[in-house]
PDB file of N, CA and C in Angstrom:
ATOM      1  N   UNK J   1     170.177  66.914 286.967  1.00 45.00           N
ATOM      2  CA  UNK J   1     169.347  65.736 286.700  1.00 45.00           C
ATOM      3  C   UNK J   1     170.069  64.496 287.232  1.00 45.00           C
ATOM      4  N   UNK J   2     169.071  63.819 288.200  1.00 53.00           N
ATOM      5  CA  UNK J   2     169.717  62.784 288.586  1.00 53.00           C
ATOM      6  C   UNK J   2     169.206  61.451 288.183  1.00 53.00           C
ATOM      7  N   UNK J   3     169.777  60.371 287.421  1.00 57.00           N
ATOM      8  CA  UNK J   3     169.243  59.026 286.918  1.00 57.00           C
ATOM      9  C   UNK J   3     169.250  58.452 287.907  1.00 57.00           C
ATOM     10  N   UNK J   4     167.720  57.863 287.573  1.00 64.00           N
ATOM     11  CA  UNK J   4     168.011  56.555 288.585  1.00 64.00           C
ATOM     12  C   UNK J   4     168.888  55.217 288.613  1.00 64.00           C
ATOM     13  N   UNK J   5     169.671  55.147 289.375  1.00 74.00           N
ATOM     14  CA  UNK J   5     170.482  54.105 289.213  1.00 74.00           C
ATOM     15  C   UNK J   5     169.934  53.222 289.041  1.00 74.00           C
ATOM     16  N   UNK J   6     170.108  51.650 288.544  1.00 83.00           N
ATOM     17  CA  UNK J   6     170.049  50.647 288.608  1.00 83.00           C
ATOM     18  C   UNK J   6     170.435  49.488 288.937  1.00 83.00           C
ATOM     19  N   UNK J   7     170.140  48.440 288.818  1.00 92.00           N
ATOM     20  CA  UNK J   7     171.042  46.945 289.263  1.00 92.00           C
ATOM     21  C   UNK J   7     170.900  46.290 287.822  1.00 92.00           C
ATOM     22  N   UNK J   8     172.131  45.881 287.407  1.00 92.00           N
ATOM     23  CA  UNK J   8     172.426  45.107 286.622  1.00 92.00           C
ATOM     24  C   UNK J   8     172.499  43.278 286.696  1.00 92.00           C
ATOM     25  N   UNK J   9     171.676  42.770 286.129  1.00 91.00           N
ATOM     26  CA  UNK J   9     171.650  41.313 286.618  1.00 91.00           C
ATOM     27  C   UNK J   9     172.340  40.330 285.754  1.00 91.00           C
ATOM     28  N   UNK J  10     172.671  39.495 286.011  1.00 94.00           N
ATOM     29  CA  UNK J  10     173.539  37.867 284.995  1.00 94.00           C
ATOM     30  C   UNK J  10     173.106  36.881 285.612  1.00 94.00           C
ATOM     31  N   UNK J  11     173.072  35.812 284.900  1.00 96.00           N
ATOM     32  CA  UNK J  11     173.083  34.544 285.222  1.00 96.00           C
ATOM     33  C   UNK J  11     174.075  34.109 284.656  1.00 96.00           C
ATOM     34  N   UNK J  12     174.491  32.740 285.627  1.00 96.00           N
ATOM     35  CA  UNK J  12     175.838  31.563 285.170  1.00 96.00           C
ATOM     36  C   UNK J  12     175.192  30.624 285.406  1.00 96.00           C
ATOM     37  N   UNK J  13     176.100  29.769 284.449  1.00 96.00           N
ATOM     38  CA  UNK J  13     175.175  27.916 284.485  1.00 96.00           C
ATOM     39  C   UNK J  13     173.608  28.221 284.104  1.00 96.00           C
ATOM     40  N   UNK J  14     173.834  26.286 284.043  1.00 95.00           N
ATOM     41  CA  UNK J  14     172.535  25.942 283.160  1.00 95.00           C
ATOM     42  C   UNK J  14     171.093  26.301 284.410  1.00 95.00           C
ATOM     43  N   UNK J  15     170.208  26.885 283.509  1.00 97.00           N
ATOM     44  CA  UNK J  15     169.006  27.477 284.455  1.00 97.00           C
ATOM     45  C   UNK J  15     168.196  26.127 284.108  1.00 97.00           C
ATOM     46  N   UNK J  16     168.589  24.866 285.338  1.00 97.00           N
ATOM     47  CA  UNK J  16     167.933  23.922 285.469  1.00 97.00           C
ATOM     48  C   UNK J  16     167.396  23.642 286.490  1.00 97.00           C
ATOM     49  N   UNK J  17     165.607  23.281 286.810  1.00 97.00           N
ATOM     50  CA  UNK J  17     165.662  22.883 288.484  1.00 97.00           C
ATOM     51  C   UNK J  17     166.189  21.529 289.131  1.00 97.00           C
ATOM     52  N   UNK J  18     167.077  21.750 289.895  1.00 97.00           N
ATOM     53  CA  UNK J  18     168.017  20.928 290.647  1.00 97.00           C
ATOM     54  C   UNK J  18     169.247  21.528 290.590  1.00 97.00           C
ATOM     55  N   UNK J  19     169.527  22.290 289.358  1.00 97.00           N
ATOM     56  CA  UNK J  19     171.168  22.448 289.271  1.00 97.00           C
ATOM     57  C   UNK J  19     171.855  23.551 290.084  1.00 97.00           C
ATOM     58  N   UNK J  20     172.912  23.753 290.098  1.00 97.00           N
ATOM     59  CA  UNK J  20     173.307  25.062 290.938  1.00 97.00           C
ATOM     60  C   UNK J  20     173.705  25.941 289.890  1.00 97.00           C
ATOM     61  N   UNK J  21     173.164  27.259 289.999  1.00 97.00           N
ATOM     62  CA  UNK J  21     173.668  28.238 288.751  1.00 97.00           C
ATOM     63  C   UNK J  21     174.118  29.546 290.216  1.00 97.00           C
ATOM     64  N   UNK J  22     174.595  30.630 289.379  1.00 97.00           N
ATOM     65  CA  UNK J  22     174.946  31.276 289.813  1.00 97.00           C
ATOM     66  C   UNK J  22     173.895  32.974 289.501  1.00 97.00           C
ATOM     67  N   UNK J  23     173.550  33.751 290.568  1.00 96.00           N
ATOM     68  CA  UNK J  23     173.105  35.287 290.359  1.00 96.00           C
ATOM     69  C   UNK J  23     174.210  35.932 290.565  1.00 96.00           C
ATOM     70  N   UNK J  24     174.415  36.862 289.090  1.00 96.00           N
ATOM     71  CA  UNK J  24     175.526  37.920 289.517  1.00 96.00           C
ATOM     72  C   UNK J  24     174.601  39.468 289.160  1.00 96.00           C
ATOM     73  N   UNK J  25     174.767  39.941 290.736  1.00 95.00           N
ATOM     74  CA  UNK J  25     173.883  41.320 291.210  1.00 95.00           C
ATOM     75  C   UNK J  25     175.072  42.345 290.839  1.00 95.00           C
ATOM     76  N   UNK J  26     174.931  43.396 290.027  1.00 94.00           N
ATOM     77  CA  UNK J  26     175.856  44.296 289.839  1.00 94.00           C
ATOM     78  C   UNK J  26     175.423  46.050 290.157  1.00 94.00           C
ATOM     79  N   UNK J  27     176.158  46.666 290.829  1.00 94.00           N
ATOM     80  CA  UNK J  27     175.476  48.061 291.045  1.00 94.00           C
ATOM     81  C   UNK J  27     176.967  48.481 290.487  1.00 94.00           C
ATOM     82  N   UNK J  28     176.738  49.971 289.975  1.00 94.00           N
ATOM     83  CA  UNK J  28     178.016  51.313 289.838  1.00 94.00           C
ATOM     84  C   UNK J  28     177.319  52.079 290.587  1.00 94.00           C
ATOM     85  N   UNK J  29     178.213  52.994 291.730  1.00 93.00           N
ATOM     86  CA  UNK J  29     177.583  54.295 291.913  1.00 93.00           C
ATOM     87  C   UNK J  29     177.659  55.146 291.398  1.00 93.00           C
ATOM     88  N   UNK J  30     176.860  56.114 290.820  1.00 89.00           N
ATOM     89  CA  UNK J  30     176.569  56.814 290.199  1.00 89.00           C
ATOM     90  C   UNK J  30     176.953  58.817 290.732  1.00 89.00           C
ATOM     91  N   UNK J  31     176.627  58.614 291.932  1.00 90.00           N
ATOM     92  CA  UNK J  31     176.971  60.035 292.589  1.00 90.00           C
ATOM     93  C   UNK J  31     178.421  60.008 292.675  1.00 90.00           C
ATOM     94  N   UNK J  32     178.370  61.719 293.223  1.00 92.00           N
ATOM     95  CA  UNK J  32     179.657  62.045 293.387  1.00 92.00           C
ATOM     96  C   UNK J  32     180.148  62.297 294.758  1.00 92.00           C
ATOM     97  N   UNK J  33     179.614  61.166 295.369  1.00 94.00           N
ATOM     98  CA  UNK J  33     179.856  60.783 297.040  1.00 94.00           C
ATOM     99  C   UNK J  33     180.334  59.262 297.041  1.00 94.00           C
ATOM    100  N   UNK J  34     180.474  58.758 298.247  1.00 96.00           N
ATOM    101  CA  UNK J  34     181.229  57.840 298.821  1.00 96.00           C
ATOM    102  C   UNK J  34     179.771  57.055 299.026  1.00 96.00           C
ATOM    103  N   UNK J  35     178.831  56.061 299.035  1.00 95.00           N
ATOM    104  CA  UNK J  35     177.642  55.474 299.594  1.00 95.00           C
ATOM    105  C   UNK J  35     177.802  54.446 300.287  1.00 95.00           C
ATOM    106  N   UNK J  36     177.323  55.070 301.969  1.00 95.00           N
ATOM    107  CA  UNK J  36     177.452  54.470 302.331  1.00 95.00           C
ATOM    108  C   UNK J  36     176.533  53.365 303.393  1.00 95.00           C
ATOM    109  N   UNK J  37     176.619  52.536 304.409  1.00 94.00           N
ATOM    110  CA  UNK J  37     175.763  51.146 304.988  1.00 94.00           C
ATOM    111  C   UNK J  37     175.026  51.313 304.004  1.00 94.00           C
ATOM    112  N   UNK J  38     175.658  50.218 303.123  1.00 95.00           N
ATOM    113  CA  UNK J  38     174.975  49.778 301.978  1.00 95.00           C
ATOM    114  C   UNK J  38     174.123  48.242 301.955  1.00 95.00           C
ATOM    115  N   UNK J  39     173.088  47.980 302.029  1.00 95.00           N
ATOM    116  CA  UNK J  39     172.651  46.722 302.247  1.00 95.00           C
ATOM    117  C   UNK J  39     172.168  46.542 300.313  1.00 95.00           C
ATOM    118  N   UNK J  40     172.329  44.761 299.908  1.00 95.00           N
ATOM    119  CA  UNK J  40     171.622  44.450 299.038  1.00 95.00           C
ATOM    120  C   UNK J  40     170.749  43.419 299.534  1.00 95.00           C
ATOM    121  N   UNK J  41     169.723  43.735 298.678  1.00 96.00           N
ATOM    122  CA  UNK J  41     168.673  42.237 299.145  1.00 96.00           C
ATOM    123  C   UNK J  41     168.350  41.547 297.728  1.00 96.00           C
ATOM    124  N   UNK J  42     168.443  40.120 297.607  1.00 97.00           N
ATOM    125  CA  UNK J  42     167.798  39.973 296.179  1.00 97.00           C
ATOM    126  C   UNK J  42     166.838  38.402 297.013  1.00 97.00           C
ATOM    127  N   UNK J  43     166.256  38.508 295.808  1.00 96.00           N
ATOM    128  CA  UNK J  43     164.932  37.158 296.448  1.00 96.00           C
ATOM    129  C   UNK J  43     164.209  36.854 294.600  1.00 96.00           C
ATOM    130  N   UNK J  44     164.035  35.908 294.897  1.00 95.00           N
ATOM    131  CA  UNK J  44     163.331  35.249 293.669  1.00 95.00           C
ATOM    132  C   UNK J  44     162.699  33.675 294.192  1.00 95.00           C
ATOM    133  N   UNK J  45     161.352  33.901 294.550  1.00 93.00           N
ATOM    134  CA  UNK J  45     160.628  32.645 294.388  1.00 93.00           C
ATOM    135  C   UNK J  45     160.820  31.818 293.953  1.00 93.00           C
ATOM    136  N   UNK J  46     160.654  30.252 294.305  1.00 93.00           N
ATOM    137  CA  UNK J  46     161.136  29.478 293.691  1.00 93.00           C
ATOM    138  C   UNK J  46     162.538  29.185 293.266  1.00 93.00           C
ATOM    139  N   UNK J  47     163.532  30.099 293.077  1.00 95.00           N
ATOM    140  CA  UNK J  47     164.959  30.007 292.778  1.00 95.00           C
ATOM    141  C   UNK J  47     165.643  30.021 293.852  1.00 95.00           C
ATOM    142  N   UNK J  48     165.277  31.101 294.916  1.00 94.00           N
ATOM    143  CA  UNK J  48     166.301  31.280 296.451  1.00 94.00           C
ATOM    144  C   UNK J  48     165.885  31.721 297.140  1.00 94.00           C
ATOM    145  N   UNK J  49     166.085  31.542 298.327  1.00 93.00           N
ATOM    146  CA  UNK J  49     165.119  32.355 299.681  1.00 93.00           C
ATOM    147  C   UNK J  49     165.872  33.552 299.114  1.00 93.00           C
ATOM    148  N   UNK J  50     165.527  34.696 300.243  1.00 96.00           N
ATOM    149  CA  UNK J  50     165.451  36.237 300.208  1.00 96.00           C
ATOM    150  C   UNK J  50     167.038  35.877 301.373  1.00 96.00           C
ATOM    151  N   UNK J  51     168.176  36.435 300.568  1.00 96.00           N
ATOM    152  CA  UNK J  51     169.191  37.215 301.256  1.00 96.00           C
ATOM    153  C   UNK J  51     169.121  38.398 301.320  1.00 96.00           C
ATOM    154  N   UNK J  52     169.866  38.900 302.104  1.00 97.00           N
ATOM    155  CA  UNK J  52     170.267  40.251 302.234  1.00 97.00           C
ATOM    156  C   UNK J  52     172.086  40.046 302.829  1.00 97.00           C
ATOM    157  N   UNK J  53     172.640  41.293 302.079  1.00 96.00           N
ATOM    158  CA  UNK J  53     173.760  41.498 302.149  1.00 96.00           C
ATOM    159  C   UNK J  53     174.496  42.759 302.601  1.00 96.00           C
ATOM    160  N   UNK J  54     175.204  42.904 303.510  1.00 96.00           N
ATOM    161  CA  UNK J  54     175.533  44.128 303.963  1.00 96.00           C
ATOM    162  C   UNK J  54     176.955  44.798 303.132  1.00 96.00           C
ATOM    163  N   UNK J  55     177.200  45.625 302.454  1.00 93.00           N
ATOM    164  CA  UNK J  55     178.404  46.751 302.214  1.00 93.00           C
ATOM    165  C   UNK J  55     178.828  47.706 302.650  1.00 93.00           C
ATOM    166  N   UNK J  56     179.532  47.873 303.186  1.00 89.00           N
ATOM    167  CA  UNK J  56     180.103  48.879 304.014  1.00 89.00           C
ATOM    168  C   UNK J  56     179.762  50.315 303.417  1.00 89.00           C
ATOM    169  N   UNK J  57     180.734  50.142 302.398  1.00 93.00           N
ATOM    170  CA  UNK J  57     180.852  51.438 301.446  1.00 93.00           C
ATOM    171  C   UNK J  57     181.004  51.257 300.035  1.00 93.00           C
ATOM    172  N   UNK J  58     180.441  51.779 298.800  1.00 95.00           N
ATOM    173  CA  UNK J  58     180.909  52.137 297.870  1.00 95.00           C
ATOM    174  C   UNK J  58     181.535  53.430 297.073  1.00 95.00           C
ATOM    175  N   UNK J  59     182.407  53.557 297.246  1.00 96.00           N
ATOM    176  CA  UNK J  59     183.362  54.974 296.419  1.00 96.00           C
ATOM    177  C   UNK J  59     182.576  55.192 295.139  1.00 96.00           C
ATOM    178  N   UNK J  60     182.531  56.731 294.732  1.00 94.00           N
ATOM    179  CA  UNK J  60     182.258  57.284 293.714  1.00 94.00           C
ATOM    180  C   UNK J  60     182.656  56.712 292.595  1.00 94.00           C
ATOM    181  N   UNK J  61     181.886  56.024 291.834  1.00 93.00           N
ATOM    182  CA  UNK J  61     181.883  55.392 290.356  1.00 93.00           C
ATOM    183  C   UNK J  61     182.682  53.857 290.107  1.00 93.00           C
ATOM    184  N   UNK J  62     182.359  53.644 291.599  1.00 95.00           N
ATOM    185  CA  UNK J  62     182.819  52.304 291.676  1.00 95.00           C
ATOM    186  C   UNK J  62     182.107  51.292 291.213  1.00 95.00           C
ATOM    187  N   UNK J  63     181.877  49.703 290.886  1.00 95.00           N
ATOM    188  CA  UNK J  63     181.160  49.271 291.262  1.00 95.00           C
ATOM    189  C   UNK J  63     181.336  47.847 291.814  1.00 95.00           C
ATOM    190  N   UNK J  64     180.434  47.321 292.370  1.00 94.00           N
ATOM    191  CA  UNK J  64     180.163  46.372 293.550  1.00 94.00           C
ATOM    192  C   UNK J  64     179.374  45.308 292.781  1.00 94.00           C
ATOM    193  N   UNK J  65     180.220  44.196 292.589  1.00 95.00           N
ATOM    194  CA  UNK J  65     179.753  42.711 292.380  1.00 95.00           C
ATOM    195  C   UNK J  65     179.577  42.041 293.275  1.00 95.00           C
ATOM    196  N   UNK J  66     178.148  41.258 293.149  1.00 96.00           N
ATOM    197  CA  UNK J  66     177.819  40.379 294.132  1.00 96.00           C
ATOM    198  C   UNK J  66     176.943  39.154 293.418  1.00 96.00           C
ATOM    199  N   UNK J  67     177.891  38.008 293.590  1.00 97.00           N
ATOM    200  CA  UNK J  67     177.648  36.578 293.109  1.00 97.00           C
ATOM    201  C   UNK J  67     176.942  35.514 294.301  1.00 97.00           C
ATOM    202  N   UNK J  68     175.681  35.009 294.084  1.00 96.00           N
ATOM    203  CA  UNK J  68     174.919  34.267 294.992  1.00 96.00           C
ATOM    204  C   UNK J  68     175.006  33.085 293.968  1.00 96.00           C
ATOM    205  N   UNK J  69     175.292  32.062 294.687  1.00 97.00           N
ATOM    206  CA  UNK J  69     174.518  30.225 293.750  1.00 97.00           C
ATOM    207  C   UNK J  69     173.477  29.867 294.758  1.00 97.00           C
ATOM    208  N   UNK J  70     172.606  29.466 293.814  1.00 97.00           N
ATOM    209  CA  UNK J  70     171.231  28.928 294.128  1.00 97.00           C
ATOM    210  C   UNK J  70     170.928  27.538 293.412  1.00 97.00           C
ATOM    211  N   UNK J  71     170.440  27.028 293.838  1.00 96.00           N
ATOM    212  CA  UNK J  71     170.089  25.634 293.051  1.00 96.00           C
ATOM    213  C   UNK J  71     167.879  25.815 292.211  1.00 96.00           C
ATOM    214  N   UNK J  72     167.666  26.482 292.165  1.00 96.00           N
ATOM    215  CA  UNK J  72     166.267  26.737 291.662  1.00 96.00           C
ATOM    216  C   UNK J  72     165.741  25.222 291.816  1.00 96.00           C
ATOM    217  N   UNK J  73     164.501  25.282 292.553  1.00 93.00           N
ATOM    218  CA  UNK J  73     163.862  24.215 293.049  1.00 93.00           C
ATOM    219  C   UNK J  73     162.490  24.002 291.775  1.00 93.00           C
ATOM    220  N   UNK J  74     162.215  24.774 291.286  1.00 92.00           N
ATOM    221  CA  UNK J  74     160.636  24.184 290.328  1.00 92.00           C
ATOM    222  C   UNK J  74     161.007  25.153 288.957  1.00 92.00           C
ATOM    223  N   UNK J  75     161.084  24.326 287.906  1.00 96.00           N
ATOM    224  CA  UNK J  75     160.627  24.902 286.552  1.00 96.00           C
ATOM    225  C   UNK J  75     159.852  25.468 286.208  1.00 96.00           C
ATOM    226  N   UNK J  76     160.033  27.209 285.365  1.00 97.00           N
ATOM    227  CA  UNK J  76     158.836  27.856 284.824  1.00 97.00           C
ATOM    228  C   UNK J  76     159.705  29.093 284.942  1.00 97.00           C
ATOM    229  N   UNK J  77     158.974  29.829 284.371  1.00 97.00           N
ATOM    230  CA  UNK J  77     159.435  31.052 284.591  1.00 97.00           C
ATOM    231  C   UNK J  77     159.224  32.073 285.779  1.00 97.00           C
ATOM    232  N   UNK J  78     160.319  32.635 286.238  1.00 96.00           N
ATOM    233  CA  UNK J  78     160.460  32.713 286.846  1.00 96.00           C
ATOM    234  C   UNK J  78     161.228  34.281 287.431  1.00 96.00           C
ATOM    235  N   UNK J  79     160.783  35.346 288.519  1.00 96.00           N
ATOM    236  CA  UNK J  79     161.453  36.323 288.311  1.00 96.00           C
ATOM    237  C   UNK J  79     162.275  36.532 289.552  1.00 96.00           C
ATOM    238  N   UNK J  80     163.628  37.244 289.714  1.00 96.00           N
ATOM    239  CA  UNK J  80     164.592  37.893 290.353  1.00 96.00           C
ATOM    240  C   UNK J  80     164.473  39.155 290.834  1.00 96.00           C
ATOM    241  N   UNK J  81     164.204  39.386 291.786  1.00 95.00           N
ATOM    242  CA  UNK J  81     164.397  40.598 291.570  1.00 95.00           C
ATOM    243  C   UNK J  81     165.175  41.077 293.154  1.00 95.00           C
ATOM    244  N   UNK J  82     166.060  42.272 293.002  1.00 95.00           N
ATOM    245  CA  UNK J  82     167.516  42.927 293.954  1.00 95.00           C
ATOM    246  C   UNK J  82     166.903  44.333 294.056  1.00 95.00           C
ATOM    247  N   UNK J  83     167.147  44.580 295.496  1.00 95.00           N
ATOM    248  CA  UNK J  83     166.930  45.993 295.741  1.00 95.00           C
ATOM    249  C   UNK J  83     168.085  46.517 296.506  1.00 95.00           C
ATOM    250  N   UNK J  84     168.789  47.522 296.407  1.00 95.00           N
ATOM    251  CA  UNK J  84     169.932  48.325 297.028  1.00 95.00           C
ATOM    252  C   UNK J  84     169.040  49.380 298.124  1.00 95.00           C
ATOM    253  N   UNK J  85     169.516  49.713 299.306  1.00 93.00           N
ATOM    254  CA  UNK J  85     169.205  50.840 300.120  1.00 93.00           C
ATOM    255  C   UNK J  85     170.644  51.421 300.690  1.00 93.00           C
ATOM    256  N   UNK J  86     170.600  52.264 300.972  1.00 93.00           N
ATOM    257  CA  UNK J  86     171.587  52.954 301.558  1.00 93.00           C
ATOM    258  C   UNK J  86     171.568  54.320 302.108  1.00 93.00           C
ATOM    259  N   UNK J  87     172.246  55.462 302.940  1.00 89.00           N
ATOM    260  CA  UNK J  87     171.933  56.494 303.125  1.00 89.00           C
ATOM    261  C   UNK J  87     172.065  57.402 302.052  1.00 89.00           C
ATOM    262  N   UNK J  88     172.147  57.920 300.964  1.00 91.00           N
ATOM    263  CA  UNK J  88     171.787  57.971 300.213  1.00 91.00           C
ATOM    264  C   UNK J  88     171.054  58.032 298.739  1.00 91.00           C
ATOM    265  N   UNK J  89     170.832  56.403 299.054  1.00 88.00           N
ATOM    266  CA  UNK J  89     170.280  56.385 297.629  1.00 88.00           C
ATOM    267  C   UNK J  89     168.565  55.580 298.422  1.00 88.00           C
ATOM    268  N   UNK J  90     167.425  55.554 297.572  1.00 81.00           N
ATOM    269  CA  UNK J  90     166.367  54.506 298.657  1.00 81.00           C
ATOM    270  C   UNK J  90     165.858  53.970 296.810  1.00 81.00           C
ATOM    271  N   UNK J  91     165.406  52.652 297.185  1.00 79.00           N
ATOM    272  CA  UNK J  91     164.343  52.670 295.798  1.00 79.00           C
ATOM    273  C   UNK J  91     165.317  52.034 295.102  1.00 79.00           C
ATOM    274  N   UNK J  92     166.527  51.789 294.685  1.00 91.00           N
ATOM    275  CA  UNK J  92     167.392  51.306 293.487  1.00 91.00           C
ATOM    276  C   UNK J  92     166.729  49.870 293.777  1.00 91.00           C
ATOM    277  N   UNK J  93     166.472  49.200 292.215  1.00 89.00           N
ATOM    278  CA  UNK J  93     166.213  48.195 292.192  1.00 89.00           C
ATOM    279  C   UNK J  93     166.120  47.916 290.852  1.00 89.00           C
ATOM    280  N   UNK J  94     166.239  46.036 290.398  1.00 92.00           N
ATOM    281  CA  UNK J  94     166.410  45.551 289.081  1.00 92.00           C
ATOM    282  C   UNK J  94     165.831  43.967 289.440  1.00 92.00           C
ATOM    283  N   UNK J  95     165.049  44.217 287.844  1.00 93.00           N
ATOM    284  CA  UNK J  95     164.248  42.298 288.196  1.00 93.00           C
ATOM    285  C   UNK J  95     164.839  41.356 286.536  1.00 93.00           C
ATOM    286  N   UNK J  96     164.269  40.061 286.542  1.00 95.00           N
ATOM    287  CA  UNK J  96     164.802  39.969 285.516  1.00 95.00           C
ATOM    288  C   UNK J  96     164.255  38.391 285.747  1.00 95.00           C
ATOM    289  N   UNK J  97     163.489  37.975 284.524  1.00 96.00           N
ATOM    290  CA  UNK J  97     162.829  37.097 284.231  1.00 96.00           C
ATOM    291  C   UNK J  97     163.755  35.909 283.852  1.00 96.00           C
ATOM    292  N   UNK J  98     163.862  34.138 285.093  1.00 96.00           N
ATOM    293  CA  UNK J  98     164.260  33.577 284.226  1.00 96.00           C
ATOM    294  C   UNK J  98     163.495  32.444 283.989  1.00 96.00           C
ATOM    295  N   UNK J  99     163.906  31.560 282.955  1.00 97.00           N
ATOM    296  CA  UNK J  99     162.883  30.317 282.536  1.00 97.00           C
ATOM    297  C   UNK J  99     163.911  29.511 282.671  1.00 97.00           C
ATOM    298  N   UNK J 100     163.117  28.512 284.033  1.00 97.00           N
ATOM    299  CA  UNK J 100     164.017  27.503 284.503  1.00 97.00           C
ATOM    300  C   UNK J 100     163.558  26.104 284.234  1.00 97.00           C
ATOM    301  N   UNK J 101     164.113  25.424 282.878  1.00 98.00           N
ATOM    302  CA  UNK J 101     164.522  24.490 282.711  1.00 98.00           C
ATOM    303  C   UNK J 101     163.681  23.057 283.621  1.00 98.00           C
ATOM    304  N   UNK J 102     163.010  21.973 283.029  1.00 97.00           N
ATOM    305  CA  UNK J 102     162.841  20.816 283.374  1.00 97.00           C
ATOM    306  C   UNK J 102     163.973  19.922 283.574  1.00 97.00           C
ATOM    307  N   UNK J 103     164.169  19.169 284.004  1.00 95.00           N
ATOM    308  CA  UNK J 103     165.303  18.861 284.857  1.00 95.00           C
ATOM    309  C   UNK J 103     165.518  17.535 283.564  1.00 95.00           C
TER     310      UNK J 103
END
C-alpha cells in the first residue's frame, strides 16, 4: 500500500495585503528510492504569481523545504495551492486557505 504523499504548507508573518509574509512548501519522500528531476510549482491568486522550482534530487525519507515571500496584493480569502512532479511520483499536491488581512 502506497500513501499518497503530500505537501505540507506554513505561513510566516502577518497575512496582510501589502506586507511581505513568507510560504513555507514542505515535501518528505516517502518511497524507498532516491526522487528524482524534481520540479515544485506553487501559485495562489492574488498572493503570488505561479513559480516553479526545480530539485535535482530527493533521497529516501528526506525532506525538502522550500520558502517563497510574497507580498499578497488584495484582501479576502484566499487559496495556495503546490504541486510536486517528478519521475516517480505525478499528482502530489497540497492547498491551504489563507485570509488576508485589510491593510
Amino acid at each position: 500500500l502506497v500513501h499518497c504523499p503530500f505537501l505540507v504548507f506554513q505561513t510566516k508573518g502577518e497575512l496582510v495585503a501589502g506586507k511581505e509574509m513568507s510560504v513555507i512548501v514542505e515535501f518528505t519522500n516517502p518511497l524507498k528510492q532516491t526522487l528524482e528531476n524534481v520540479t515544485l510549482r506553487l501559485e495562489g491568486p492574488g498572493v503570488l504569481r505561479t513559480i516553479k522550482k526545480q530539485f535535482g534530487r530527493i533521497p529516501m525519507n528526506s525532506t525538502l523545504t522550500w520558502e517563497v515571500k510574497c507580498i499578497p496584493m488584495r484582501p479576502g480569502l484566499r487559496k495556495l495551492i503546490a504541486s510536486l512532479s517528478c519521475d516517480a511520483l505525478r499528482h502530489v499536491y497540497g492547498e491551504l486557505n489563507v485570509q488576508i488581512q485589510k491593510p
